[in-house]
CSV table of C-alpha atoms and ligand atoms in Angstrom, one decimal:
chain,number,residue,atom,x,y,z
G,108,UNK,CA,-113.1,-51.3,-85.0
G,109,UNK,CA,-114.3,-50.8,-88.5
G,110,UNK,CA,-117.1,-48.3,-89.5
G,111,UNK,CA,-120.7,-49.0,-88.4
G,112,UNK,CA,-122.7,-51.2,-90.7
G,113,UNK,CA,-126.5,-51.7,-90.6
G,114,UNK,CA,-127.7,-54.6,-88.5
G,115,UNK,CA,-130.5,-56.7,-89.9
G,116,UNK,CA,-133.0,-58.8,-87.9
G,117,UNK,CA,-133.9,-61.8,-89.8
G,118,UNK,CA,-136.4,-63.3,-87.3
G,119,UNK,CA,-136.8,-65.2,-84.1
G,120,UNK,CA,-138.5,-68.1,-82.4
G,121,UNK,CA,-139.5,-69.0,-78.9
G,122,UNK,CA,-141.0,-71.9,-77.1
G,123,UNK,CA,-144.4,-71.3,-75.4
G,124,UNK,CA,-143.9,-69.7,-72.1
G,125,UNK,CA,-145.1,-71.7,-69.1
G,126,UNK,CA,-146.0,-71.0,-65.5
G,127,UNK,CA,-143.6,-72.0,-62.8
G,128,UNK,CA,-143.7,-75.8,-62.0
G,129,UNK,CA,-145.8,-76.7,-65.0
G,130,UNK,CA,-144.7,-78.1,-68.4
G,131,UNK,CA,-141.0,-77.2,-68.1
G,132,UNK,CA,-140.4,-78.1,-64.4
G,133,UNK,CA,-137.8,-80.7,-65.2
G,134,UNK,CA,-136.2,-79.2,-68.2
G,135,UNK,CA,-134.0,-76.3,-67.0
G,136,UNK,CA,-132.3,-73.6,-69.0
G,137,UNK,CA,-130.1,-75.8,-71.2
G,138,UNK,CA,-133.0,-77.9,-72.4
G,139,UNK,CA,-135.2,-74.9,-73.2
G,140,UNK,CA,-132.3,-73.1,-74.9
G,141,UNK,CA,-131.4,-76.1,-77.0
G,142,UNK,CA,-135.0,-76.5,-78.2
G,143,UNK,CA,-135.2,-72.8,-79.1
G,144,UNK,CA,-131.8,-72.6,-80.9
G,145,UNK,CA,-132.6,-75.9,-82.6
G,146,UNK,CA,-135.9,-74.4,-83.9
G,147,UNK,CA,-134.0,-71.3,-85.1
G,148,UNK,CA,-131.5,-73.5,-86.9
G,149,UNK,CA,-134.3,-75.4,-88.5
G,150,UNK,CA,-136.2,-72.2,-89.5
G,151,UNK,CA,-133.2,-70.6,-91.2
G,152,UNK,CA,-131.6,-73.8,-92.5
G,153,UNK,CA,-128.4,-73.2,-90.4
G,154,UNK,CA,-127.4,-76.8,-90.0
G,155,UNK,CA,-123.7,-77.2,-89.8
G,156,UNK,CA,-123.1,-73.5,-90.4
G,157,UNK,CA,-120.6,-71.4,-88.5
G,158,UNK,CA,-122.0,-68.2,-87.0
G,159,UNK,CA,-119.9,-65.4,-85.5
G,160,UNK,CA,-121.5,-65.6,-82.0
G,161,UNK,CA,-124.3,-67.2,-80.0
G,162,UNK,CA,-125.0,-64.9,-77.1
G,163,UNK,CA,-127.5,-66.3,-74.6
G,164,UNK,CA,-128.4,-65.3,-71.1
G,165,UNK,CA,-130.2,-66.5,-67.9
G,166,UNK,CA,-130.9,-64.7,-64.7
G,167,UNK,CA,-131.4,-67.8,-62.6
G,168,UNK,CA,-128.8,-70.4,-63.6
G,169,UNK,CA,-127.0,-73.4,-62.2
G,170,UNK,CA,-123.2,-73.5,-62.4
G,171,UNK,CA,-123.7,-76.9,-64.1
G,172,UNK,CA,-125.2,-74.9,-67.0
G,173,UNK,CA,-121.6,-73.9,-67.6
G,174,UNK,CA,-121.4,-71.4,-70.4
G,175,UNK,CA,-125.0,-71.7,-71.5
G,176,UNK,CA,-124.5,-69.9,-74.8
G,177,UNK,CA,-121.7,-72.3,-75.9
G,178,UNK,CA,-123.4,-75.4,-74.5
G,179,UNK,CA,-126.7,-74.6,-76.2
G,180,UNK,CA,-124.9,-73.8,-79.5
G,181,UNK,CA,-123.1,-77.1,-79.4
G,182,UNK,CA,-126.4,-79.0,-79.2
G,183,UNK,CA,-128.3,-76.8,-81.6
G,184,UNK,CA,-127.2,-78.2,-85.0
G,185,UNK,CA,-124.9,-75.3,-85.7
G,186,UNK,CA,-121.3,-76.1,-86.5
G,187,UNK,CA,-119.3,-76.8,-83.4
G,188,UNK,CA,-117.0,-74.0,-84.6
G,189,UNK,CA,-119.6,-71.4,-83.6
G,190,UNK,CA,-118.6,-69.7,-80.3
G,191,UNK,CA,-121.0,-68.9,-77.5
G,192,UNK,CA,-121.2,-66.5,-74.6
G,193,UNK,CA,-123.5,-66.1,-71.6
G,194,UNK,CA,-124.7,-62.7,-70.2
G,195,UNK,CA,-127.0,-61.3,-67.6
G,196,UNK,CA,-128.8,-58.0,-67.2
G,197,UNK,CA,-131.9,-59.2,-65.3
G,198,UNK,CA,-135.1,-58.7,-67.4
G,199,UNK,CA,-133.2,-56.8,-70.1
G,200,UNK,CA,-130.8,-59.8,-70.7
G,201,UNK,CA,-131.8,-60.8,-74.1
G,202,UNK,CA,-132.2,-57.3,-75.5
G,203,UNK,CA,-128.6,-57.0,-74.3
G,204,UNK,CA,-127.5,-60.3,-75.9
G,205,UNK,CA,-129.1,-59.0,-79.1
G,206,UNK,CA,-127.2,-55.7,-78.7
G,207,UNK,CA,-123.9,-57.6,-78.2
G,208,UNK,CA,-124.3,-59.6,-81.4
G,209,UNK,CA,-125.5,-56.4,-83.2
G,210,UNK,CA,-122.5,-54.4,-82.0
G,211,UNK,CA,-120.2,-57.2,-83.3
G,212,UNK,CA,-122.0,-57.1,-86.7
G,213,UNK,CA,-122.0,-53.3,-86.9
G,214,UNK,CA,-118.3,-53.0,-86.2
G,215,UNK,CA,-117.3,-55.8,-88.7
G,216,UNK,CA,-116.3,-58.4,-86.1
G,217,UNK,CA,-118.8,-60.9,-87.3
G,218,UNK,CA,-121.3,-61.3,-90.2
G,219,UNK,CA,-124.2,-63.1,-88.4
G,220,UNK,CA,-125.1,-64.3,-84.9
G,221,UNK,CA,-127.8,-65.2,-82.5
G,222,UNK,CA,-129.0,-63.3,-79.4
G,223,UNK,CA,-131.4,-64.9,-77.0
G,224,UNK,CA,-132.1,-65.9,-73.4
G,225,UNK,CA,-133.8,-68.4,-71.2
G,226,UNK,CA,-135.0,-68.5,-67.6
G,227,UNK,CA,-136.4,-71.0,-65.3
G,228,UNK,CA,-138.2,-70.4,-62.0
G,229,UNK,CA,-138.9,-74.1,-61.6
G,230,UNK,CA,-135.3,-75.5,-61.6
G,231,UNK,CA,-133.5,-73.0,-59.4
G,232,UNK,CA,-130.1,-73.5,-57.7
G,233,UNK,CA,-130.9,-74.1,-54.0
G,234,UNK,CA,-127.6,-74.3,-52.0
G,235,UNK,CA,-126.4,-75.0,-48.5
G,236,UNK,CA,-124.9,-72.4,-46.2
G,237,UNK,CA,-121.3,-71.3,-46.3
G,238,UNK,CA,-120.1,-73.6,-43.5
G,239,UNK,CA,-121.5,-76.8,-45.0
G,240,UNK,CA,-120.1,-75.7,-48.4
G,241,UNK,CA,-116.7,-75.3,-46.8
G,242,UNK,CA,-116.9,-78.7,-45.2
G,243,UNK,CA,-118.0,-80.4,-48.4
G,244,UNK,CA,-115.2,-78.8,-50.5
G,245,UNK,CA,-112.6,-79.7,-47.9
G,246,UNK,CA,-113.9,-83.3,-47.7
G,247,UNK,CA,-113.8,-83.6,-51.5
G,248,UNK,CA,-110.2,-82.5,-51.5
G,249,UNK,CA,-109.1,-84.8,-48.6
G,250,UNK,CA,-106.9,-87.7,-49.7
G,251,UNK,CA,-108.4,-90.5,-47.6
G,252,UNK,CA,-111.7,-91.4,-45.8
G,253,UNK,CA,-110.2,-90.4,-42.4
G,254,UNK,CA,-109.4,-87.0,-43.7
G,255,UNK,CA,-112.9,-86.7,-45.3
G,256,UNK,CA,-114.6,-87.6,-42.1
G,257,UNK,CA,-112.5,-85.1,-40.1
G,258,UNK,CA,-114.1,-82.2,-42.0
G,259,UNK,CA,-117.4,-83.0,-40.4
G,260,UNK,CA,-116.2,-82.6,-36.8
G,261,UNK,CA,-118.7,-80.3,-35.0
G,262,UNK,CA,-121.3,-80.6,-37.8
G,263,UNK,CA,-124.7,-79.4,-36.7
G,264,UNK,CA,-128.1,-80.2,-38.3
G,265,UNK,CA,-128.8,-76.5,-38.7
G,266,UNK,CA,-126.1,-76.4,-41.5
G,267,UNK,CA,-128.6,-78.4,-43.7
G,268,UNK,CA,-130.9,-75.4,-43.9
G,269,UNK,CA,-131.2,-74.7,-47.7
G,270,UNK,CA,-130.6,-71.2,-49.2
G,271,UNK,CA,-133.0,-70.2,-52.0
G,272,UNK,CA,-132.2,-67.7,-54.7
G,273,UNK,CA,-133.3,-64.2,-53.3
G,274,UNK,CA,-136.5,-62.7,-54.6
G,275,UNK,CA,-135.7,-59.2,-53.2
G,276,UNK,CA,-133.5,-56.4,-54.4
G,277,UNK,CA,-130.3,-56.9,-52.3
G,278,UNK,CA,-130.0,-53.2,-51.4
G,279,UNK,CA,-133.6,-52.7,-50.3
G,280,UNK,CA,-134.8,-56.2,-49.4
G,281,UNK,CA,-138.1,-55.5,-51.2
G,282,UNK,CA,-139.4,-57.7,-54.0
G,283,UNK,CA,-140.1,-56.3,-57.5
G,284,UNK,CA,-143.8,-56.3,-56.7
G,285,UNK,CA,-143.3,-54.4,-53.5
G,286,UNK,CA,-141.2,-51.8,-55.3
G,287,UNK,CA,-143.9,-51.5,-58.1
G,288,UNK,CA,-146.6,-51.2,-55.5
G,289,UNK,CA,-144.7,-48.1,-54.1
G,290,UNK,CA,-144.5,-46.7,-57.7
G,291,UNK,CA,-148.3,-47.2,-58.2
G,292,UNK,CA,-149.0,-45.3,-55.1
G,293,UNK,CA,-146.6,-42.5,-56.0
G,294,UNK,CA,-148.2,-42.1,-59.4
G,295,UNK,CA,-151.8,-42.7,-58.3
G,296,UNK,CA,-152.3,-45.6,-60.6
G,297,UNK,CA,-155.8,-47.1,-59.9
G,298,UNK,CA,-156.5,-50.8,-59.5
G,299,UNK,CA,-159.1,-50.5,-62.3
G,300,UNK,CA,-156.7,-49.1,-64.8
G,301,UNK,CA,-154.2,-51.9,-64.0
G,302,UNK,CA,-156.8,-54.6,-64.4
G,303,UNK,CA,-158.0,-53.1,-67.7
G,304,UNK,CA,-154.4,-53.1,-69.0
G,305,UNK,CA,-154.0,-56.7,-68.0
G,306,UNK,CA,-157.2,-57.8,-69.6
G,307,UNK,CA,-156.3,-56.0,-72.9
G,308,UNK,CA,-152.9,-57.8,-72.9
G,309,UNK,CA,-154.6,-61.2,-72.7
G,310,UNK,CA,-157.2,-60.4,-75.3
G,311,UNK,CA,-154.6,-59.0,-77.8
G,312,UNK,CA,-152.3,-62.1,-77.3
G,313,UNK,CA,-155.3,-64.5,-77.8
G,314,UNK,CA,-156.4,-62.6,-80.9
G,315,UNK,CA,-152.8,-62.8,-82.3
G,316,UNK,CA,-152.7,-66.5,-81.8
G,317,UNK,CA,-156.2,-66.9,-83.4
G,318,UNK,CA,-155.1,-65.1,-86.6
G,319,UNK,CA,-152.0,-67.2,-86.9
G,320,UNK,CA,-149.5,-64.4,-86.0
G,321,UNK,CA,-147.4,-66.8,-83.9
G,322,UNK,CA,-147.5,-69.8,-86.2
G,323,UNK,CA,-143.9,-69.3,-87.3
G,324,UNK,CA,-142.7,-67.6,-84.0
G,325,UNK,CA,-143.7,-70.1,-81.3
G,326,UNK,CA,-142.5,-73.7,-81.6
G,327,UNK,CA,-144.2,-76.4,-79.5
G,328,UNK,CA,-142.2,-78.0,-76.7
G,329,UNK,CA,-143.1,-80.7,-74.2
G,330,UNK,CA,-146.6,-81.0,-75.6
G,331,UNK,CA,-147.3,-77.2,-75.2
G,332,UNK,CA,-148.1,-75.1,-78.2
G,333,UNK,CA,-149.3,-71.8,-76.6
G,334,UNK,CA,-148.2,-69.9,-73.6
G,335,UNK,CA,-150.0,-71.5,-70.7
G,336,UNK,CA,-150.1,-68.1,-68.8
G,337,UNK,CA,-152.6,-66.8,-71.4
G,338,UNK,CA,-156.1,-66.6,-70.0
G,339,UNK,CA,-158.5,-65.6,-72.8
G,340,UNK,CA,-161.4,-66.5,-70.4
G,341,UNK,CA,-160.4,-63.7,-67.9
G,342,UNK,CA,-162.6,-60.7,-67.4
G,343,UNK,CA,-162.6,-57.4,-65.5
G,344,UNK,CA,-165.1,-59.0,-63.0
G,345,UNK,CA,-162.7,-61.9,-62.3
G,346,UNK,CA,-159.7,-59.7,-62.1
G,347,UNK,CA,-161.5,-57.4,-59.6
G,348,UNK,CA,-162.0,-60.3,-57.2
G,349,UNK,CA,-158.2,-61.0,-56.8
G,350,UNK,CA,-156.6,-59.9,-53.5
G,351,UNK,CA,-153.5,-57.6,-53.4
G,352,UNK,CA,-150.4,-59.8,-53.8
G,353,UNK,CA,-147.7,-57.5,-52.4
G,354,UNK,CA,-149.4,-55.0,-50.0
G,355,UNK,CA,-151.9,-57.3,-48.3
G,356,UNK,CA,-152.6,-55.3,-45.2
G,357,UNK,CA,-152.7,-51.5,-45.7
G,358,UNK,CA,-156.0,-51.7,-47.7
G,359,UNK,CA,-154.3,-49.6,-50.4
G,360,UNK,CA,-152.6,-52.5,-52.3
G,361,UNK,CA,-153.5,-52.6,-56.0
G,362,UNK,CA,-151.1,-55.2,-57.6
G,363,UNK,CA,-152.6,-58.7,-57.8
G,364,UNK,CA,-151.7,-62.0,-59.5
G,365,UNK,CA,-153.9,-60.8,-62.4
G,366,UNK,CA,-152.1,-57.6,-63.2
G,367,UNK,CA,-148.6,-58.8,-62.4
G,368,UNK,CA,-146.5,-61.2,-64.5
G,369,UNK,CA,-146.4,-64.7,-63.0
G,370,UNK,CA,-143.2,-66.6,-62.4
G,371,UNK,CA,-142.5,-68.2,-65.7
G,372,UNK,CA,-140.2,-70.6,-67.6
G,373,UNK,CA,-139.2,-70.2,-71.2
G,374,UNK,CA,-136.6,-69.3,-73.9
G,375,UNK,CA,-136.4,-67.1,-77.0
G,376,UNK,CA,-133.8,-66.2,-79.6
G,377,UNK,CA,-133.3,-64.0,-82.7
G,378,UNK,CA,-131.0,-64.3,-85.8
G,379,UNK,CA,-129.1,-61.1,-86.8
G,380,UNK,CA,-126.8,-60.5,-89.7
G,381,UNK,CA,-125.5,-57.9,-92.2
G,382,UNK,CA,-127.7,-57.2,-95.2
G,383,UNK,CA,-125.1,-58.9,-97.4
G,384,UNK,CA,-125.1,-62.1,-95.3
G,385,UNK,CA,-128.9,-62.2,-95.4
G,386,UNK,CA,-129.0,-61.8,-99.2
G,387,UNK,CA,-126.2,-64.4,-99.7
G,388,UNK,CA,-128.1,-66.9,-97.6
G,389,UNK,CA,-131.5,-66.1,-99.2
G,390,UNK,CA,-133.2,-64.6,-96.1
G,391,UNK,CA,-135.5,-61.6,-96.0
G,392,UNK,CA,-134.5,-58.7,-93.7
G,393,UNK,CA,-137.5,-58.2,-91.4
G,394,UNK,CA,-136.2,-54.9,-90.0
G,395,UNK,CA,-133.0,-53.1,-88.9
G,396,UNK,CA,-131.9,-52.5,-85.3
G,397,UNK,CA,-131.3,-48.7,-85.4
G,398,UNK,CA,-130.2,-48.2,-81.8
G,399,UNK,CA,-130.1,-49.6,-78.3
G,400,UNK,CA,-129.6,-47.7,-75.0
G,401,UNK,CA,-129.3,-48.5,-71.3
G,402,UNK,CA,-129.8,-46.1,-68.3
G,403,UNK,CA,-130.2,-46.6,-64.6
G,404,UNK,CA,-132.1,-44.9,-61.7
G,405,UNK,CA,-131.1,-44.4,-58.1
G,406,UNK,CA,-133.8,-46.6,-56.6
G,407,UNK,CA,-131.8,-46.9,-53.4
G,408,UNK,CA,-132.4,-43.2,-52.7
G,409,UNK,CA,-136.0,-42.9,-53.7
G,410,UNK,CA,-136.5,-43.3,-57.4
G,411,UNK,CA,-138.9,-45.9,-58.6
G,412,UNK,CA,-137.1,-49.2,-59.2
G,413,UNK,CA,-138.7,-49.9,-62.5
G,414,UNK,CA,-138.7,-46.3,-63.8
G,415,UNK,CA,-135.4,-46.4,-65.7
G,416,UNK,CA,-137.0,-46.7,-69.2
G,417,UNK,CA,-138.4,-43.2,-68.5
G,418,UNK,CA,-134.8,-42.0,-68.5
G,419,UNK,CA,-133.3,-44.3,-71.2
G,420,UNK,CA,-136.0,-43.5,-73.8
G,421,UNK,CA,-135.5,-39.7,-74.0
G,422,UNK,CA,-131.7,-40.1,-74.1
G,423,UNK,CA,-132.0,-42.5,-77.0
G,424,UNK,CA,-134.6,-40.3,-78.8
G,425,UNK,CA,-132.3,-37.2,-78.5
G,426,UNK,CA,-129.4,-39.2,-80.0
G,427,UNK,CA,-131.6,-40.1,-83.0
G,428,UNK,CA,-133.4,-36.8,-83.5
G,429,UNK,CA,-136.8,-38.4,-82.8
G,430,UNK,CA,-139.8,-37.6,-80.5
G,431,UNK,CA,-141.8,-40.1,-78.5
G,432,UNK,CA,-144.6,-39.8,-81.1
G,433,UNK,CA,-142.4,-40.8,-84.1
G,434,UNK,CA,-143.2,-44.5,-83.7
G,435,UNK,CA,-145.8,-46.6,-85.4
G,436,UNK,CA,-146.1,-48.9,-82.4
G,437,UNK,CA,-144.5,-49.5,-79.0
G,438,UNK,CA,-143.4,-52.7,-77.3
G,439,UNK,CA,-143.3,-52.0,-73.6
G,440,UNK,CA,-142.5,-54.9,-71.3
G,441,UNK,CA,-145.3,-55.4,-68.8
G,442,UNK,CA,-143.5,-56.4,-65.7
G,443,UNK,CA,-146.6,-55.3,-64.0
G,444,UNK,CA,-149.5,-53.3,-65.5
G,445,UNK,CA,-148.7,-50.6,-63.0
G,446,UNK,CA,-145.1,-50.3,-64.3
G,447,UNK,CA,-146.3,-49.5,-67.8
G,448,UNK,CA,-148.9,-47.0,-66.5
G,449,UNK,CA,-146.4,-45.2,-64.3
G,450,UNK,CA,-144.0,-44.9,-67.3
G,451,UNK,CA,-146.7,-43.4,-69.5
G,452,UNK,CA,-147.8,-41.0,-66.8
G,453,UNK,CA,-144.2,-39.9,-66.2
G,454,UNK,CA,-143.7,-39.2,-69.9
G,455,UNK,CA,-146.8,-37.1,-69.8
G,456,UNK,CA,-145.8,-35.2,-66.6
G,457,UNK,CA,-144.5,-31.7,-67.2
G,458,UNK,CA,-142.9,-31.7,-63.8
G,459,UNK,CA,-141.1,-35.1,-64.1
G,460,UNK,CA,-139.9,-34.3,-67.6
G,461,UNK,CA,-138.6,-31.0,-66.5
G,462,UNK,CA,-137.0,-31.8,-63.1
G,463,UNK,CA,-135.9,-35.4,-63.6
G,464,UNK,CA,-135.3,-35.6,-67.4
G,465,UNK,CA,-134.1,-32.0,-67.9
G,466,UNK,CA,-136.6,-31.4,-70.8
G,467,UNK,CA,-138.3,-28.2,-71.7
G,468,UNK,CA,-141.6,-29.9,-72.2
G,469,UNK,CA,-143.2,-33.3,-71.5
G,470,UNK,CA,-142.4,-36.2,-73.8
G,471,UNK,CA,-146.2,-36.4,-74.2
G,472,UNK,CA,-148.9,-39.0,-74.7
G,473,UNK,CA,-148.7,-42.2,-76.6
G,474,UNK,CA,-151.9,-43.7,-78.1
G,475,UNK,CA,-152.5,-46.8,-75.9
G,476,UNK,CA,-153.9,-48.6,-79.0
G,477,UNK,CA,-150.3,-48.5,-80.4
G,478,UNK,CA,-148.8,-50.2,-77.4
G,479,UNK,CA,-148.1,-54.0,-77.5
G,480,UNK,CA,-150.4,-54.8,-80.4
G,481,UNK,CA,-150.0,-58.5,-80.0
G,482,UNK,CA,-150.1,-58.6,-76.2
G,483,UNK,CA,-147.1,-58.7,-73.9
G,484,UNK,CA,-145.6,-60.1,-70.7
G,485,UNK,CA,-148.8,-60.0,-68.6
G,486,UNK,CA,-150.3,-62.6,-71.0
G,487,UNK,CA,-147.3,-64.4,-72.3
G,488,UNK,CA,-145.6,-64.6,-69.0
G,489,UNK,CA,-142.1,-63.3,-68.3
G,490,UNK,CA,-139.1,-65.7,-68.2
G,491,UNK,CA,-136.8,-62.9,-67.3
G,492,UNK,CA,-133.9,-63.4,-69.7
G,493,UNK,CA,-136.2,-64.5,-72.6
G,494,UNK,CA,-138.4,-61.5,-72.7
G,495,UNK,CA,-136.1,-59.2,-74.8
G,496,UNK,CA,-135.8,-61.7,-77.6
G,497,UNK,CA,-139.5,-62.5,-77.4
G,498,UNK,CA,-140.2,-58.8,-77.9
G,499,UNK,CA,-137.7,-58.3,-80.7
G,500,UNK,CA,-138.9,-61.3,-82.6
G,501,UNK,CA,-142.6,-60.2,-82.2
G,502,UNK,CA,-141.8,-56.6,-83.2
G,503,UNK,CA,-139.7,-57.6,-86.2
G,504,UNK,CA,-142.6,-59.8,-87.5
G,505,UNK,CA,-145.1,-57.0,-86.8
G,506,UNK,CA,-143.0,-54.5,-88.8
G,507,UNK,CA,-143.0,-56.9,-91.7
G,508,UNK,CA,-146.7,-57.5,-91.5
G,509,UNK,CA,-147.3,-53.7,-91.6
G,510,UNK,CA,-145.0,-53.4,-94.6
G,511,UNK,CA,-142.7,-50.9,-92.8
G,512,UNK,CA,-142.6,-48.5,-89.8
G,513,UNK,CA,-140.7,-47.8,-86.6
G,514,UNK,CA,-141.1,-49.5,-83.2
G,515,UNK,CA,-139.8,-48.4,-79.8
G,516,UNK,CA,-138.9,-51.2,-77.4
G,517,UNK,CA,-138.7,-50.5,-73.7
G,518,UNK,CA,-137.8,-53.0,-70.9
G,519,UNK,CA,-137.4,-52.3,-67.2
G,520,UNK,CA,-135.1,-54.5,-65.2
G,521,UNK,CA,-134.3,-55.4,-61.6
G,522,UNK,CA,-131.4,-53.3,-60.3
G,523,UNK,CA,-133.2,-50.1,-61.5
G,524,UNK,CA,-132.2,-50.3,-65.2
G,525,UNK,CA,-134.0,-49.7,-68.4
G,526,UNK,CA,-132.9,-51.2,-71.8
G,527,UNK,CA,-134.6,-49.6,-74.8
G,528,UNK,CA,-134.2,-50.0,-78.6
G,529,UNK,CA,-135.5,-48.7,-82.0
G,530,UNK,CA,-136.4,-51.1,-84.7
G,531,UNK,CA,-137.1,-49.9,-88.3
G,532,UNK,CA,-138.3,-51.3,-91.6
L,277,ACO,C1,-138.3,-56.0,-64.3
L,277,ACO,C2,-139.3,-57.0,-64.1
L,277,ACO,O1,-139.8,-57.6,-65.0
L,277,ACO,S1,-139.9,-57.2,-62.5
L,277,ACO,C3,-141.0,-58.5,-62.6
L,277,ACO,C4,-140.4,-59.8,-62.2
L,277,ACO,N1,-141.4,-60.8,-61.9
L,277,ACO,C5,-141.9,-60.9,-60.7
L,277,ACO,O2,-141.5,-60.2,-59.7
L,277,ACO,C6,-143.0,-62.0,-60.5
L,277,ACO,C7,-144.2,-61.4,-59.8
L,277,ACO,N2,-145.2,-62.4,-59.6
L,277,ACO,C8,-145.3,-63.1,-58.5
L,277,ACO,O3,-144.5,-63.1,-57.6
L,277,ACO,C9,-146.5,-64.1,-58.4
L,277,ACO,O4,-147.0,-64.4,-59.7
L,277,ACO,C10,-147.6,-63.4,-57.6
L,277,ACO,C11,-147.2,-63.2,-56.1
L,277,ACO,C12,-148.1,-62.1,-58.2
L,277,ACO,C13,-148.9,-64.3,-57.6
L,277,ACO,O5,-148.5,-65.6,-57.1
L,277,ACO,P1,-149.6,-66.7,-56.8
L,277,ACO,O6,-150.5,-66.2,-55.8
L,277,ACO,O7,-148.9,-67.9,-56.6
L,277,ACO,O8,-150.4,-66.7,-58.2
L,277,ACO,P2,-151.5,-67.7,-58.7
L,277,ACO,O9,-151.1,-68.1,-60.1
L,277,ACO,O10,-151.7,-68.8,-57.7
L,277,ACO,O11,-152.8,-66.8,-58.8
L,277,ACO,C14,-153.5,-66.4,-57.7
L,277,ACO,C15,-155.0,-66.5,-58.1
L,277,ACO,O12,-155.2,-65.5,-59.1
L,277,ACO,C16,-155.9,-66.1,-60.2
L,277,ACO,N3,-155.5,-65.4,-61.4
L,277,ACO,C17,-154.2,-65.1,-61.8
L,277,ACO,N4,-154.3,-64.4,-63.0
L,277,ACO,C18,-155.6,-64.3,-63.3
L,277,ACO,C19,-156.2,-63.7,-64.4
L,277,ACO,N5,-155.6,-63.1,-65.4
L,277,ACO,N6,-157.6,-63.7,-64.4
L,277,ACO,C20,-158.3,-64.3,-63.4
L,277,ACO,N7,-157.7,-64.9,-62.3
L,277,ACO,C21,-156.4,-64.9,-62.3
L,277,ACO,C22,-155.4,-67.5,-60.2
L,277,ACO,O13,-156.3,-68.4,-60.8
L,277,ACO,C23,-155.4,-67.8,-58.7
L,277,ACO,O14,-156.7,-68.1,-58.3
L,277,ACO,P3,-157.0,-69.2,-57.2
L,277,ACO,O15,-156.3,-68.8,-55.9
L,277,ACO,O16,-158.5,-69.2,-57.1
L,277,ACO,O17,-156.4,-70.5,-57.8
């Protein structure tokens, strides 16, 4: 490994994010990734060029997607000599693909690369049970029709029952929404504050579209030019009418379809390089990736599933000699409005910061006006593996628009992890 070099973010693109079973229902991860990488190639004039790495990721993926990163790179317009890799860290996936490319750039392994991700909730792998899978594999391997037929001796219709990808944490059986509902109760997060947060996200995203902020960040696909999750027509009155989605019976449920991210399809990717590569190829450096950090919580034994960013952020701040207030704006992934509000409350809590984070004093308050200035996942939607690259592309552009500054990125993930980063210009 050679010494660490600065990692420049040159920009990103994404396709509009779409609700499950709408515009991208028949496209799948490969189609969405190819469109996104193709648009990035177009934007930066990368046709026929060899990059050091294309790291893509997907949480829900078919085996026929093969190595998604390599397959998408091969259809993107890049030189076929560009390698590709596929990764997965739930909702933090594409902040991690970006981190992987960045680490290779920083240590001198490569000069430039792409980090991104894609997810579909519309084209999911639905499989048969183990017994039928065993029979089908054995029949496929049998040499003659008699041998093939023999594998189905004793076959029962019950074996045709399909298995859907699980929506619950394997160790608790609870969905993300049920876990977040527990967190909201533990931290006394009111329904009103969640709805207000959700409404603000929609209004900020709509305003950013109106002022042209996304003109060079979002490329149309399948006739869609804006996230179809966005509801600029929503209001606190409408949000207040929605019924609890995850705790329907206790009378105390506060998470609804309006203050939770919907199931979404989409893809996003960013181009990273050394400063020298950027200059040689005539690209402006939007910002630098100063640090990335990952931490986990013990959600199996009582910690909040989506609380890991509360741990990851102070660890990264300490390493960089920064406080929580040393940022011009914050990009906090809105898995659920309640998740963001629990995180902010934890950072303000003297007891939590002392007992759980081992700090002398609370991390303190962040001005909500500085959080997600262009809206976030509640309004864009959340195709799991695409969210990190969406956030980095948005934050890098925002840093350029401001002429400089520092941004804290925070993403909670399934499996009780938090992936966080610092961007600077
Ligand atoms: C680390 C992480 O990121 S964890 C997060 C991972 N993601 C998840 O877990 C996904 C969570 N979300 C879900 O499971 C689903 O979206 C649910 C359960 C919340 C809601 O699902 P559905 O009930 O199918 O939602 P649907 O889109 O039909 O909305 C329900 C109603 O709310 C309404 N609605 C939704 N959003 C809004 C809004 N912003 N304003 C007004 N009304 C709204 C819809 O119009 C619909 O109304 P209708 O019944 O009159 O048609």
